Coordinates of C-alpha atoms (C1' of nucleotides) in Angstrom, one line a residue:
Chain A
M1 CA 70.6 -29.8 -71.5
A2 CA 68.0 -31.5 -69.4
K3 CA 68.2 -30.7 -65.8
L4 CA 66.3 -33.7 -64.5
A5 CA 69.2 -35.0 -62.5
K6 CA 67.3 -37.0 -60.0
L7 CA 64.1 -39.0 -60.0
D8 CA 62.7 -36.6 -57.5
D9 CA 62.8 -33.9 -60.2
I10 CA 60.8 -36.1 -62.5
V11 CA 58.2 -37.0 -59.9
S12 CA 57.8 -33.3 -59.1
L13 CA 57.4 -32.3 -62.7
C14 CA 54.9 -35.1 -63.2
K15 CA 52.8 -34.0 -60.3
R16 CA 53.1 -30.2 -61.0
R17 CA 52.0 -30.5 -64.6
G18 CA 49.4 -33.2 -64.1
F19 CA 51.1 -36.1 -65.7
I20 CA 51.3 -38.6 -62.9
F21 CA 50.0 -38.7 -59.4
Q22 CA 50.5 -41.1 -56.5
S23 CA 47.5 -43.4 -56.3
S24 CA 45.1 -42.8 -53.4
E25 CA 47.2 -39.9 -52.3
I26 CA 44.4 -38.5 -50.1
Y27 CA 44.6 -41.6 -48.0
G28 CA 48.3 -41.6 -47.7
G29 CA 49.0 -43.4 -51.0
L30 CA 49.1 -47.0 -52.1
A31 CA 52.6 -48.4 -52.6
S32 CA 53.7 -48.9 -56.2
C33 CA 50.4 -47.6 -57.7
Y34 CA 50.2 -44.4 -59.8
D35 CA 47.5 -42.5 -61.6
Y36 CA 47.8 -40.6 -64.9
G37 CA 46.6 -37.0 -64.7
P38 CA 45.0 -34.9 -67.5
L39 CA 48.2 -34.5 -69.5
G40 CA 49.6 -37.9 -68.6
V41 CA 46.6 -39.8 -69.8
E42 CA 46.9 -38.1 -73.2
L43 CA 50.6 -38.8 -73.4
K44 CA 50.1 -42.4 -72.5
R45 CA 47.3 -42.9 -75.0
N46 CA 49.5 -41.4 -77.6
V47 CA 52.3 -43.8 -76.7
R48 CA 49.8 -46.7 -77.1
E49 CA 48.5 -45.3 -80.3
A50 CA 52.0 -44.9 -81.8
W51 CA 52.8 -48.5 -80.9
W52 CA 49.6 -49.8 -82.3
K53 CA 50.0 -47.8 -85.5
S54 CA 53.6 -49.0 -86.0
V55 CA 53.1 -52.6 -85.0
V56 CA 49.5 -53.3 -86.3
R57 CA 48.0 -50.7 -88.6
M58 CA 51.0 -50.0 -90.8
R59 CA 51.6 -53.7 -91.5
D60 CA 49.8 -56.3 -93.4
D61 CA 51.1 -59.2 -91.3
V62 CA 50.0 -58.3 -87.8
V63 CA 46.5 -58.3 -86.3
G64 CA 45.3 -57.0 -83.0
L65 CA 43.6 -58.6 -80.0
D66 CA 42.2 -57.6 -76.6
C67 CA 42.0 -60.4 -74.2
S68 CA 40.4 -60.5 -70.8
I69 CA 42.7 -60.1 -67.8
L70 CA 41.2 -63.1 -66.1
M71 CA 41.8 -66.4 -67.8
H72 CA 41.3 -70.1 -67.2
P73 CA 43.7 -71.1 -64.4
M74 CA 45.1 -73.8 -66.6
V75 CA 46.6 -71.1 -68.8
W76 CA 49.0 -70.4 -66.0
K77 CA 49.7 -74.1 -65.4
S78 CA 50.7 -74.5 -69.0
S79 CA 52.7 -71.3 -69.2
G80 CA 54.6 -72.3 -66.1
H81 CA 53.6 -69.2 -64.1
A82 CA 51.5 -71.1 -61.6
D83 CA 54.4 -73.3 -60.5
K84 CA 57.4 -71.3 -61.3
F85 CA 56.4 -67.8 -60.2
A86 CA 56.5 -68.9 -56.6
D87 CA 60.1 -68.5 -55.5
L88 CA 61.2 -69.4 -52.0
V89 CA 63.3 -66.8 -50.3
T90 CA 65.2 -66.9 -47.1
V91 CA 66.9 -64.3 -45.0
C92 CA 70.3 -64.6 -43.3
K93 CA 69.7 -63.6 -39.7
K94 CA 73.3 -62.6 -39.4
C95 CA 73.6 -60.0 -42.2
N96 CA 69.9 -59.6 -43.2
T97 CA 70.6 -60.4 -46.8
R98 CA 67.8 -62.0 -48.7
T99 CA 68.7 -65.0 -50.9
R100 CA 66.6 -67.2 -53.1
V101 CA 66.5 -70.7 -51.8
D102 CA 67.1 -72.3 -55.2
H103 CA 70.3 -70.3 -55.4
L104 CA 71.5 -72.2 -52.3
A105 CA 70.8 -75.6 -53.9
D106 CA 73.7 -78.0 -54.4
H107 CA 73.5 -77.6 -58.1
A108 CA 73.0 -73.9 -58.6
Q109 CA 70.1 -73.2 -60.8
E110 CA 70.5 -70.9 -63.8
H111 CA 69.8 -67.3 -63.1
T112 CA 66.3 -67.0 -64.6
E113 CA 65.3 -70.6 -63.9
H114 CA 62.4 -70.7 -61.4
V115 CA 61.9 -74.1 -59.7
P116 CA 58.6 -75.7 -58.7
V117 CA 57.6 -75.0 -55.1
E118 CA 57.8 -78.6 -54.1
T119 CA 61.4 -78.9 -55.3
A120 CA 62.3 -75.8 -53.5
M121 CA 60.6 -77.0 -50.3
A122 CA 62.6 -80.2 -50.4
D123 CA 65.8 -78.2 -50.8
A124 CA 64.8 -75.9 -48.1
G125 CA 64.9 -78.6 -45.5
D126 CA 68.6 -78.6 -45.2
L127 CA 69.2 -74.9 -45.0
S128 CA 71.0 -75.4 -41.7
K129 CA 74.0 -76.6 -43.7
K130 CA 74.0 -73.8 -46.2
A131 CA 76.3 -70.9 -46.1
C132 CA 75.1 -67.3 -46.7
P133 CA 76.6 -66.1 -50.0
S134 CA 76.8 -62.7 -48.5
C135 CA 78.5 -63.0 -45.2
G136 CA 79.5 -66.7 -45.1
S137 CA 77.6 -67.6 -42.0
V138 CA 76.3 -71.2 -41.9
G139 CA 72.9 -72.2 -40.8
K140 CA 71.7 -68.7 -39.9
F141 CA 68.8 -68.7 -42.3
S142 CA 65.2 -67.9 -41.4
E143 CA 62.4 -70.1 -42.4
S144 CA 61.9 -69.9 -46.1
M145 CA 59.1 -67.7 -47.4
A146 CA 57.2 -68.3 -50.6
F147 CA 56.6 -65.3 -52.8
K148 CA 53.4 -65.5 -54.8
L149 CA 54.2 -63.5 -57.9
M150 CA 50.7 -63.7 -59.3
F151 CA 47.8 -61.7 -57.8
E152 CA 44.9 -63.9 -56.9
T153 CA 41.2 -63.1 -56.9
Q154 CA 37.9 -64.9 -56.6
M155 CA 35.3 -65.4 -59.3
G156 CA 31.7 -66.0 -58.2
A157 CA 29.4 -64.0 -56.0
N158 CA 28.4 -66.9 -53.9
A159 CA 31.1 -67.2 -51.2
D160 CA 30.7 -71.0 -51.0
D161 CA 31.1 -71.5 -54.7
T162 CA 34.1 -69.4 -55.9
M163 CA 37.1 -70.2 -58.0
T164 CA 40.5 -68.7 -57.5
L165 CA 41.7 -66.9 -60.6
F166 CA 44.9 -65.1 -61.3
L167 CA 45.3 -61.6 -62.7
R168 CA 47.5 -62.2 -65.7
P169 CA 51.2 -61.6 -65.1
E170 CA 51.7 -61.0 -68.8
T171 CA 49.4 -60.4 -71.8
A172 CA 51.3 -62.9 -74.0
Q173 CA 49.5 -66.0 -72.8
G174 CA 46.2 -64.6 -73.9
I175 CA 47.6 -64.3 -77.4
F176 CA 48.8 -67.9 -77.4
A177 CA 45.4 -69.0 -76.0
N178 CA 43.7 -67.3 -79.0
F179 CA 46.2 -68.5 -81.6
R180 CA 43.7 -71.0 -83.0
N181 CA 40.8 -68.5 -83.0
V182 CA 42.8 -65.9 -84.9
L183 CA 44.0 -68.6 -87.4
D184 CA 40.4 -69.7 -88.0
S185 CA 38.9 -66.3 -88.3
T186 CA 41.2 -64.0 -90.2
R187 CA 42.9 -65.8 -93.1
V188 CA 46.3 -64.9 -91.7
K189 CA 49.3 -67.0 -92.9
V190 CA 52.6 -67.6 -91.3
P191 CA 54.6 -65.4 -90.9
F192 CA 52.1 -63.2 -89.0
G193 CA 51.8 -61.6 -85.6
I194 CA 49.1 -60.9 -83.0
A195 CA 49.5 -57.8 -81.0
Q196 CA 47.9 -56.7 -77.7
I197 CA 48.1 -53.8 -75.3
G198 CA 46.9 -54.2 -71.7
K199 CA 47.4 -54.3 -68.0
S200 CA 49.4 -57.0 -66.3
F201 CA 50.0 -57.7 -62.6
R202 CA 53.0 -59.0 -60.7
N203 CA 53.8 -59.1 -57.1
E204 CA 57.3 -57.9 -57.6
V205 CA 59.6 -58.6 -54.6
T206 CA 60.6 -55.0 -54.8
T207 CA 59.1 -52.2 -56.7
K208 CA 61.3 -49.5 -57.9
A209 CA 61.8 -46.0 -59.2
F210 CA 58.4 -44.3 -59.5
I211 CA 56.4 -45.9 -62.4
F212 CA 59.4 -47.8 -63.6
R213 CA 58.6 -51.1 -61.8
T214 CA 55.1 -51.3 -60.5
R215 CA 52.9 -54.2 -59.5
E216 CA 50.2 -53.1 -61.9
F217 CA 51.5 -52.2 -65.3
E218 CA 50.7 -52.0 -68.9
Q219 CA 52.3 -54.0 -71.6
A220 CA 52.4 -53.8 -75.4
E221 CA 53.2 -57.2 -76.7
L222 CA 53.5 -58.8 -80.1
E223 CA 53.8 -62.5 -80.7
F224 CA 55.1 -62.9 -84.2
F225 CA 54.6 -66.5 -85.5
C226 CA 57.1 -67.7 -88.1
T227 CA 58.4 -70.8 -89.7
P228 CA 61.1 -72.5 -87.7
G229 CA 64.4 -71.7 -89.4
T230 CA 63.3 -68.2 -90.3
D231 CA 63.1 -67.2 -86.6
E232 CA 66.5 -65.7 -86.5
Q233 CA 65.9 -63.3 -89.3
W234 CA 62.6 -62.2 -87.9
Y235 CA 64.3 -61.7 -84.5
E236 CA 66.7 -59.3 -86.2
H237 CA 63.8 -57.7 -88.0
W238 CA 61.9 -56.9 -84.9
K239 CA 64.9 -56.0 -82.9
A240 CA 65.7 -53.3 -85.5
A241 CA 62.1 -52.2 -85.9
R242 CA 61.4 -51.8 -82.2
F243 CA 64.6 -49.8 -81.6
Q244 CA 63.7 -47.5 -84.5
W245 CA 60.2 -46.9 -83.1
Y246 CA 61.7 -45.2 -80.0
I247 CA 63.9 -43.0 -82.2
D248 CA 61.0 -42.2 -84.5
N249 CA 59.0 -41.0 -81.5
G250 CA 61.6 -38.7 -80.2
I251 CA 64.0 -40.6 -78.0
K252 CA 67.6 -39.3 -78.5
A253 CA 69.7 -42.1 -80.0
E254 CA 72.5 -41.6 -77.5
N255 CA 70.1 -42.5 -74.7
L256 CA 69.0 -45.8 -76.2
R257 CA 70.9 -49.0 -76.6
F258 CA 70.6 -52.8 -77.0
R259 CA 71.7 -55.2 -74.3
D260 CA 72.0 -58.8 -75.5
H261 CA 71.2 -61.4 -72.8
D262 CA 74.1 -63.7 -72.1
P263 CA 73.4 -67.4 -72.9
D264 CA 73.3 -68.3 -69.2
E265 CA 70.9 -65.4 -68.5
L266 CA 68.3 -66.7 -70.9
A267 CA 65.0 -68.3 -69.8
H268 CA 65.1 -72.0 -70.5
Y269 CA 62.6 -71.6 -73.4
A270 CA 64.3 -68.6 -75.0
K271 CA 66.8 -69.0 -77.8
A272 CA 67.8 -65.4 -77.8
C273 CA 66.8 -62.2 -76.0
V274 CA 67.8 -58.6 -76.2
D275 CA 66.7 -55.6 -74.1
V276 CA 66.1 -52.1 -75.5
E277 CA 67.5 -49.9 -72.7
Y278 CA 67.1 -46.2 -72.0
K279 CA 69.5 -44.1 -70.0
F280 CA 67.3 -42.9 -67.2
P281 CA 68.7 -40.3 -64.9
F282 CA 68.1 -42.5 -61.8
G283 CA 69.0 -45.8 -60.3
S284 CA 72.3 -47.5 -59.9
G285 CA 73.1 -48.5 -63.4
D286 CA 71.4 -45.7 -65.3
W287 CA 70.5 -47.9 -68.2
Q288 CA 67.1 -49.5 -67.6
E289 CA 65.1 -51.8 -69.7
L290 CA 62.2 -50.5 -71.8
E291 CA 61.5 -53.5 -73.8
G292 CA 62.6 -57.1 -74.4
V293 CA 62.7 -58.8 -77.7
A294 CA 62.8 -62.6 -77.3
N295 CA 62.9 -65.7 -79.5
R296 CA 60.5 -67.9 -77.6
T297 CA 60.8 -70.8 -80.1
D298 CA 57.7 -73.0 -80.1
Y299 CA 57.7 -73.4 -76.4
D300 CA 54.5 -71.7 -75.5
L301 CA 52.2 -73.3 -78.1
R302 CA 53.6 -76.7 -77.3
Q303 CA 53.0 -76.1 -73.6
H304 CA 49.4 -75.1 -74.2
Q305 CA 48.9 -78.3 -76.2
R306 CA 50.0 -80.2 -73.2
G307 CA 47.7 -78.1 -71.1
M308 CA 44.7 -78.9 -73.4
R309 CA 45.5 -82.6 -72.9
S310 CA 45.5 -82.1 -69.1
I311 CA 42.2 -80.4 -68.7
N312 CA 40.4 -83.6 -67.5
D313 CA 43.0 -84.0 -64.9
W314 CA 42.2 -80.5 -63.6
H315 CA 38.5 -81.3 -63.3
E316 CA 39.2 -84.7 -61.7
N317 CA 41.4 -83.0 -59.1
G318 CA 38.6 -80.6 -58.0
C319 CA 40.0 -77.8 -60.1
D320 CA 43.0 -77.6 -57.8
L321 CA 45.9 -76.4 -59.9
Q322 CA 48.5 -77.6 -57.4
K323 CA 47.4 -81.2 -57.9
V324 CA 47.5 -81.1 -61.7
T325 CA 50.5 -82.4 -63.5
L326 CA 50.8 -81.5 -67.2
K327 CA 50.6 -84.5 -69.4
E328 CA 53.7 -85.5 -71.4
E329 CA 53.9 -84.1 -74.8
D330 CA 52.4 -86.1 -77.7
P331 CA 55.3 -87.5 -79.8
E332 CA 53.3 -86.1 -82.8
Y333 CA 52.9 -82.7 -81.1
F334 CA 53.7 -80.9 -84.3
K335 CA 50.3 -82.1 -85.7
G336 CA 48.5 -80.9 -82.6
P337 CA 45.6 -78.4 -82.2
L338 CA 47.9 -75.4 -82.1
S339 CA 49.9 -76.4 -85.1
Y340 CA 49.8 -74.7 -88.4
F341 CA 49.5 -76.2 -91.9
D342 CA 51.7 -74.5 -94.5
E343 CA 49.9 -74.7 -97.8
Q344 CA 53.1 -73.8 -99.7
E345 CA 55.3 -76.4 -98.1
K346 CA 52.4 -78.9 -97.5
K347 CA 53.8 -79.3 -94.1
R348 CA 52.3 -79.1 -90.6
Y349 CA 54.4 -77.5 -87.7
I350 CA 54.3 -75.5 -84.6
P351 CA 55.5 -71.9 -85.5
Y352 CA 58.3 -70.3 -83.7
V353 CA 57.6 -67.0 -81.9
I354 CA 59.4 -63.7 -81.8
E355 CA 58.2 -61.6 -78.9
P356 CA 58.8 -57.9 -78.7
S357 CA 57.3 -56.9 -75.3
A358 CA 57.3 -53.3 -74.3
G359 CA 56.4 -51.6 -71.1
I360 CA 54.0 -48.8 -71.8
D361 CA 54.4 -47.1 -68.5
R362 CA 58.2 -47.1 -68.5
S363 CA 58.2 -46.0 -72.2
T364 CA 55.9 -43.2 -71.3
L365 CA 58.3 -42.2 -68.6
A366 CA 61.3 -42.4 -71.0
F367 CA 59.5 -40.2 -73.5
L368 CA 58.7 -37.7 -70.8
V369 CA 62.2 -37.6 -69.4
D370 CA 63.9 -37.4 -72.8
A371 CA 61.6 -34.6 -73.9
Y372 CA 62.4 -32.4 -70.9
D373 CA 64.6 -29.4 -71.5
E374 CA 65.5 -26.1 -69.9
E375 CA 67.0 -23.3 -71.8
E376 CA 68.0 -19.7 -71.2
V377 CA 65.9 -17.1 -73.0
K378 CA 66.7 -13.5 -72.3
G379 CA 68.0 -14.4 -68.9
Q380 CA 64.9 -16.4 -68.0
T381 CA 64.7 -20.2 -67.8
R382 CA 62.3 -21.7 -70.3
N383 CA 61.0 -25.2 -69.5
V384 CA 60.1 -27.1 -72.6
L385 CA 58.9 -30.7 -73.2
R386 CA 60.1 -31.3 -76.7
F387 CA 57.7 -34.2 -77.4
S388 CA 57.5 -35.6 -80.8
P389 CA 54.3 -34.3 -82.4
S390 CA 53.0 -37.9 -82.4
L391 CA 53.1 -38.0 -78.6
A392 CA 52.4 -34.4 -77.5
P393 CA 49.3 -34.5 -75.2
I394 CA 48.1 -31.3 -76.7
K395 CA 48.8 -30.7 -80.4
A396 CA 47.8 -27.1 -80.7
A397 CA 46.7 -24.2 -78.5
V398 CA 44.6 -21.3 -79.7
F399 CA 44.7 -17.9 -78.1
P400 CA 43.1 -14.5 -78.6
L401 CA 45.9 -12.0 -78.2
V402 CA 43.6 -10.1 -75.8
K403 CA 40.3 -10.9 -74.4
K404 CA 38.3 -8.3 -76.3
D405 CA 37.4 -6.8 -79.7
G406 CA 35.9 -10.1 -81.0
M407 CA 39.2 -11.9 -80.8
P408 CA 38.0 -14.6 -78.4
E409 CA 35.1 -15.5 -80.6
I410 CA 37.3 -16.0 -83.6
A411 CA 39.8 -18.0 -81.6
Q412 CA 37.1 -20.2 -80.1
K413 CA 35.8 -21.0 -83.5
I414 CA 39.2 -22.0 -84.7
A415 CA 39.8 -24.2 -81.6
G416 CA 36.4 -25.8 -82.0
D417 CA 37.2 -26.6 -85.6
L418 CA 40.6 -28.1 -84.8
K419 CA 39.2 -30.2 -81.9
G420 CA 37.6 -32.5 -84.5
C421 CA 41.0 -33.5 -85.7
F422 CA 43.3 -33.5 -82.7
S423 CA 43.6 -32.6 -79.1
C424 CA 43.4 -28.8 -78.9
F425 CA 43.5 -26.3 -76.0
Y426 CA 41.9 -22.9 -75.9
D427 CA 43.1 -20.2 -73.4
Q428 CA 42.2 -16.5 -73.2
K429 CA 43.5 -15.7 -69.8
G430 CA 46.5 -13.6 -68.9
A431 CA 49.5 -12.3 -70.9
I432 CA 50.3 -13.9 -74.2
G433 CA 53.9 -14.7 -73.3
R434 CA 52.8 -16.6 -70.2
R435 CA 50.3 -18.6 -72.2
Y436 CA 53.1 -19.5 -74.7
R437 CA 55.4 -20.7 -71.9
R438 CA 52.7 -22.7 -70.2
Q439 CA 52.2 -24.6 -73.5
D440 CA 55.9 -25.1 -73.7
E441 CA 55.9 -26.8 -70.4
A442 CA 53.1 -29.1 -71.6
G443 CA 54.9 -29.8 -74.8
T444 CA 52.4 -28.4 -77.2
P445 CA 54.0 -28.1 -80.6
Y446 CA 52.0 -25.1 -82.0
C447 CA 50.2 -22.1 -80.7
I448 CA 47.8 -20.1 -82.8
T449 CA 47.1 -16.5 -81.9
V450 CA 44.3 -14.4 -83.2
D451 CA 45.1 -10.6 -83.1
G452 CA 43.3 -7.4 -83.7
E453 CA 43.8 -7.6 -87.5
T454 CA 42.5 -11.1 -87.9
I455 CA 38.9 -9.7 -88.2
A456 CA 40.0 -7.7 -91.2
D457 CA 42.6 -9.9 -92.9
N458 CA 41.7 -13.4 -91.7
V459 CA 45.3 -14.0 -90.8
V460 CA 46.6 -15.6 -87.6
T461 CA 50.1 -16.2 -86.1
I462 CA 51.4 -19.7 -85.6
R463 CA 54.2 -20.0 -83.1
E464 CA 56.4 -23.1 -83.1
R465 CA 57.4 -24.6 -79.7
D466 CA 61.1 -25.4 -80.2
S467 CA 62.3 -22.4 -82.2
M468 CA 59.7 -20.0 -80.9
E469 CA 59.5 -18.7 -84.4
Q470 CA 56.3 -17.2 -85.7
E471 CA 54.6 -17.4 -89.0
K472 CA 51.5 -15.7 -90.4
I473 CA 49.0 -17.8 -92.2
N474 CA 45.4 -17.6 -93.3
V475 CA 42.8 -19.0 -90.9
D476 CA 41.5 -21.3 -93.7
Q477 CA 45.0 -22.9 -93.9
V478 CA 45.5 -23.6 -90.2
K479 CA 44.1 -27.1 -90.2
N480 CA 46.1 -28.2 -93.2
Y481 CA 49.2 -26.5 -91.9
L482 CA 49.0 -28.4 -88.6
R483 CA 48.1 -31.7 -90.3
E484 CA 51.3 -31.4 -92.4
K485 CA 53.5 -30.2 -89.6
L486 CA 52.2 -32.7 -87.1
D487 CA 52.2 -35.5 -89.7
L488 CA 48.6 -36.4 -88.7
Chain B
rG1 C1' 62.4 -57.8 -46.0
rC2 C1' 67.1 -55.1 -44.1
rG3 C1' 70.0 -50.4 -43.7
rG4 C1' 70.1 -45.1 -44.6
rG5 C1' 67.4 -40.5 -45.8
rC6 C1' 62.8 -37.8 -46.2
rG7 C1' 57.2 -36.4 -45.6
rU8 C1' 54.9 -28.5 -43.6
rA9 C1' 50.3 -24.6 -49.4
rG10 C1' 49.7 -27.2 -56.2
rC11 C1' 55.6 -27.1 -56.5
rU12 C1' 60.5 -25.8 -54.0
rC13 C1' 61.5 -25.2 -49.1
rA14 C1' 62.1 -22.3 -44.1
rG15 C1' 60.3 -22.9 -39.1
rC16 C1' 62.5 -27.6 -34.8
rG17 C1' 58.3 -26.9 -27.6
rG18 C1' 54.5 -21.1 -27.3
rU19 C1' 49.4 -17.3 -33.0
rA20 C1' 51.3 -21.7 -39.8
rG21 C1' 55.5 -18.9 -43.1
rA22 C1' 58.3 -17.3 -47.9
rG23 C1' 59.2 -17.7 -53.2
rC24 C1' 57.1 -19.6 -57.4
rG25 C1' 52.4 -21.1 -59.2
rU26 C1' 46.8 -20.5 -59.1
rC27 C1' 42.4 -17.1 -59.2
rA28 C1' 39.9 -12.1 -59.8
rC29 C1' 40.0 -6.9 -61.4
rG30 C1' 42.7 -3.1 -63.9
rU31 C1' 46.5 -1.9 -67.3
rU32 C1' 49.4 -3.8 -71.4
rG33 C1' 49.0 -5.8 -76.5
rC34 C1' 53.4 -11.5 -79.3
rC35 C1' 57.2 -14.6 -75.3
rA36 C1' 57.0 -16.5 -67.6
rA37 C1' 55.4 -7.9 -67.9
rC38 C1' 53.2 -4.5 -64.1
rG39 C1' 49.7 -2.9 -60.2
rU40 C1' 45.9 -4.2 -56.6
rG41 C1' 43.4 -7.9 -54.3
rA42 C1' 42.2 -13.1 -53.0
rA43 C1' 42.1 -18.3 -52.1
rU44 C1' 44.6 -22.6 -50.5
rG45 C1' 47.3 -26.3 -45.0
rU46 C1' 44.0 -33.3 -41.3
rC47 C1' 52.4 -29.7 -40.7
rG48 C1' 51.6 -37.9 -44.1
rU49 C1' 48.4 -40.8 -40.2
rG50 C1' 47.6 -42.5 -35.1
rA51 C1' 49.0 -42.8 -30.2
rG52 C1' 52.2 -41.0 -26.1
rU53 C1' 55.1 -37.1 -23.2
rU54 C1' 53.9 -31.9 -22.0
rC55 C1' 50.1 -26.6 -19.3
rG56 C1' 51.1 -26.5 -24.6
rA57 C1' 53.7 -30.7 -30.2
rA58 C1' 54.7 -29.1 -37.1
rU59 C1' 58.8 -29.3 -33.4
rC60 C1' 60.3 -34.6 -28.5
rU61 C1' 59.1 -40.4 -28.3
rC62 C1' 56.8 -44.7 -30.3
rA63 C1' 54.0 -47.1 -34.0
rU64 C1' 52.1 -46.9 -38.9
rC65 C1' 51.6 -45.4 -44.2
rG66 C1' 54.2 -43.4 -48.4
rC67 C1' 58.5 -41.7 -51.3
rC68 C1' 63.9 -41.7 -52.4
rC69 C1' 68.9 -44.1 -52.2
rG70 C1' 71.5 -48.8 -51.3
rC71 C1' 71.2 -54.2 -50.5
rU72 C1' 68.3 -58.1 -52.5
rC73 C1' 65.2 -59.3 -56.6
rC74 C1' 63.5 -58.8 -61.4
rA75 C1' 59.2 -60.5 -68.2

RNA sequence: GCGGGCGUAGCUCAGCGGUAGAGCGUCACGUUGCCAACGUGAAUGUCGUGAGUUCGAAUCUCAUCGCCCGCUCCA
């Protein structure tokens, strides 16, 4: 059905209809950055809203949070990002292939294992003896280059007195950093979750495929805290719940799948991880990750307890993160400041964490691509975005059949009334058929048309997007009709 | 970062050394009166950007920015 064979088609559609624009386009564009246009911003807000409703509002065991993007530098020391998100990379001069230095080490590191810069530097010294995994040439490597995966910025207006901070590379750490605050302020009891939606930043080595991998991106993350031993069942619970969410919001089941991470693919702290993947019509493998659900065990909270014990070290070292070494873990770590006391079991422990982490931008793209359809109607091509009503940027459009005889006034009144409930669009220009088709291309589920008889009988026509079928109803029933059909 | 391809109107593209073009879309007026209708008219371009070659550059050369594909990488 869908004719979006290439990424270019999607980019074109997004621009033409005002969903997504290249950032700073009038200045030649800024790599990897994109802006959401009038329809795009509504769509993206609806995606966020649908996630929040499903993960937070419809549940009794999840609360929300909105952390600052800038956090104490020690957060990233504890999380490991400060050390481990600085990979060393070298280029083979013979074949121009880029390779991570730690992959050339004598004892090959695991796939997702990042190594501290110092260790990598030490290994980098003897690159002259290493063979290129691509072409086999020995000692042809360039000087190794460090890739800073975190964006840096300065805090403090006085140039002589600033502190280097990082833009968060994930929202999750802000949740862990607030674990104690939420426990102390909300009467939550394990098992419970803390959810957050917000921007994150990563200097990806390569960006890719439109808004699919960008350096500034939006995440929707849940950290679900549970009793050790129950983590596997919660993992299954969230895996299923998150998959279903995409289905419920309109993704076709055949375009969605799970991909379990192999044991040797897992990050060292993760006990299990699965990706929810969507079959995008671009890229080499087609299937691309929308979301990861991971069992992070008690790793993060334990790391932050170590960080809390190391804060003096940070001050004593002139606030230089590079000079700080995290203190060893207290043998009684399970009684530490980020532990939880279970009243039922009369036991203190560090909860395990299940983390569903979704990409809002790539999900938005998936919803857009999946909704796109072209069909033949009386020899003409009709373009339709078959959005789920929950995501449609515009829920209803109101038209006077013609721009006279009092019809515009009635239509405007109806539109004004509906705007209080949901996003609604009024249009009185041009032929009615054209107005219908324009709304089809924006994905508007319903159009309401006021005709010449409405003045007399108070009846309007409601036209449904997918079937193009029309139904006559009383003006007074429009709002309830839409509420019911849109499930709002 | 490497290799390949591509940047001309909002979109799709033609033009490839000599006045900036088409289709679609957009806007206005008229007509019509429930599915991209018709008529008339109109607006819109730093030809990605900057240098160079030339009497003259959208066109040739170089640099640069951006996008796509591949490599590489990747919660």
